[in-house]
mmCIF file of C-alpha atoms in Angstrom:
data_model
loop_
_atom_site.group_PDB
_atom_site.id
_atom_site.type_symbol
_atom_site.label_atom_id
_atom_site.label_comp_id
_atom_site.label_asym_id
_atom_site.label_seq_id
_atom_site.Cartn_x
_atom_site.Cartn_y
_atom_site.Cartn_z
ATOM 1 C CA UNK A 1281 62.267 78.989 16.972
ATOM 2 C CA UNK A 1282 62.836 75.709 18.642
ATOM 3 C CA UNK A 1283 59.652 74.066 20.890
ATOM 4 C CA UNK A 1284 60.328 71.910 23.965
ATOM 5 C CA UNK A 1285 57.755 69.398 24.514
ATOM 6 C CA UNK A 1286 57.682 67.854 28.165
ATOM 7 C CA UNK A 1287 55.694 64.962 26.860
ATOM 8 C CA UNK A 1288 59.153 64.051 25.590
ATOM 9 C CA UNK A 1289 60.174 63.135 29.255
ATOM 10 C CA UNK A 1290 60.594 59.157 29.655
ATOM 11 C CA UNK A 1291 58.054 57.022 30.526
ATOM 12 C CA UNK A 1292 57.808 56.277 34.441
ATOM 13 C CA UNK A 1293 59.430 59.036 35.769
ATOM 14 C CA UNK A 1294 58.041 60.312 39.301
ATOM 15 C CA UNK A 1295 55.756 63.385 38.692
ATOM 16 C CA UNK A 1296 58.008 65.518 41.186
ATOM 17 C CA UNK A 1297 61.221 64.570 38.345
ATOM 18 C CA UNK A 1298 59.109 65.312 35.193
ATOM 19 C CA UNK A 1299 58.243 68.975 36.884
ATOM 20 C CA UNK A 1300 61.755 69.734 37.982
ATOM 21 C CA UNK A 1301 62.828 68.551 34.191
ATOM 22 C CA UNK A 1302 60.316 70.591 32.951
ATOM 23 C CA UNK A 1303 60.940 73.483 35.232
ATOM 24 C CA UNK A 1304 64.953 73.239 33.993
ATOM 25 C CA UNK A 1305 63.599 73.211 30.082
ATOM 26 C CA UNK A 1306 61.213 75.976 30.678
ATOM 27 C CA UNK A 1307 64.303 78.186 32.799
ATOM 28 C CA UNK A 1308 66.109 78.076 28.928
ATOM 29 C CA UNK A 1309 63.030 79.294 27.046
ATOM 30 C CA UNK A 1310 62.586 83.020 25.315
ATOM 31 C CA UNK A 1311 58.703 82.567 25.757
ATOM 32 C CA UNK A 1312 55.655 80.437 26.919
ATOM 33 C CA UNK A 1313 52.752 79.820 24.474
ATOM 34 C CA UNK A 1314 49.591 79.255 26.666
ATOM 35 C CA UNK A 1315 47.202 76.891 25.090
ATOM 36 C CA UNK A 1316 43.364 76.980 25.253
ATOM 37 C CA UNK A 1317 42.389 76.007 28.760
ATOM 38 C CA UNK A 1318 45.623 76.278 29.858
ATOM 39 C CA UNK A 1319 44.085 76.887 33.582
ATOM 40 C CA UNK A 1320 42.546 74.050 33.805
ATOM 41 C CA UNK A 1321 46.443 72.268 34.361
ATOM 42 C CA UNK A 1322 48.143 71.908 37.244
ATOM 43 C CA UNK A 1323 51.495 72.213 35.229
ATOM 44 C CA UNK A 1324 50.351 74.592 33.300
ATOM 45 C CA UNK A 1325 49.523 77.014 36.324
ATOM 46 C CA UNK A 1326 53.224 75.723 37.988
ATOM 47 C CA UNK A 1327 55.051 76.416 34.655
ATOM 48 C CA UNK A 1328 53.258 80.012 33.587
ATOM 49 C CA UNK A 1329 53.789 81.120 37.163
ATOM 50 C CA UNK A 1330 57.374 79.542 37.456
ATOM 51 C CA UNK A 1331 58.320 81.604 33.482
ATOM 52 C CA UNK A 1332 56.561 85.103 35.456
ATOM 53 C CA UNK A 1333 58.512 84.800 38.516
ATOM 54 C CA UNK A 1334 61.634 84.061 36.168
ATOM 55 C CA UNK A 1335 60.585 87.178 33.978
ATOM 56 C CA UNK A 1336 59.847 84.779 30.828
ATOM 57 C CA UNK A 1337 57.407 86.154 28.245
ATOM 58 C CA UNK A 1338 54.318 84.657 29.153
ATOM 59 C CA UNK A 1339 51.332 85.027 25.917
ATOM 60 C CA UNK A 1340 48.626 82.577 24.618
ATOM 61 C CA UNK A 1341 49.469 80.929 21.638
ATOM 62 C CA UNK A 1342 47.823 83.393 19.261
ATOM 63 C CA UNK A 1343 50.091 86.182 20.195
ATOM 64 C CA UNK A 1344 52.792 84.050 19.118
ATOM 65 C CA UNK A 1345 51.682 82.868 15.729
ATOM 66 C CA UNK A 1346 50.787 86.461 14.975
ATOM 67 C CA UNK A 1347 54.399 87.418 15.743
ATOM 68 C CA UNK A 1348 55.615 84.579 13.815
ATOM 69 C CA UNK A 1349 53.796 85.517 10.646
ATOM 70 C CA UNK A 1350 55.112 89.329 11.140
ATOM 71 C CA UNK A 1351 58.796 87.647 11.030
ATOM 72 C CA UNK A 1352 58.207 86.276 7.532
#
């Protein structure tokens, strides 16, 4: 499975842009992998409710590595 990274956004742009981007990116995803403290961010908060409201899979990471290893 492909994984978008926001931190790939360029440097400078105005935090309202790199959201929107982000929010865009996250719109074409199957799933959202939640890391450890994941609450604690802003972004985090914005995207995981953004992928619910969207109906986007929304698990911490560990869910997803534990599918990923039933795949093989």
């Amino acid at each position: 499975f492909p994984v978008t990274i926001g931190s790939q956004f360029p440097v400078g742009m105005e935090p309202t842009e790199t959201m929107l981007a982000d929010l865009r990116m996250l719109s074409e995803c199957d799933g959202v992998a939640l890391l450890d403290g994941w609450g604690k961010s802003r972004g985090a908060q914005c995207e995981t409710y953004f992928a619910n409201f969207i109906g986007i899979g929304v698990a911490g990471w560990r869910a997803f590595v534990d599918v990923m290893q039933e795949i093989k």
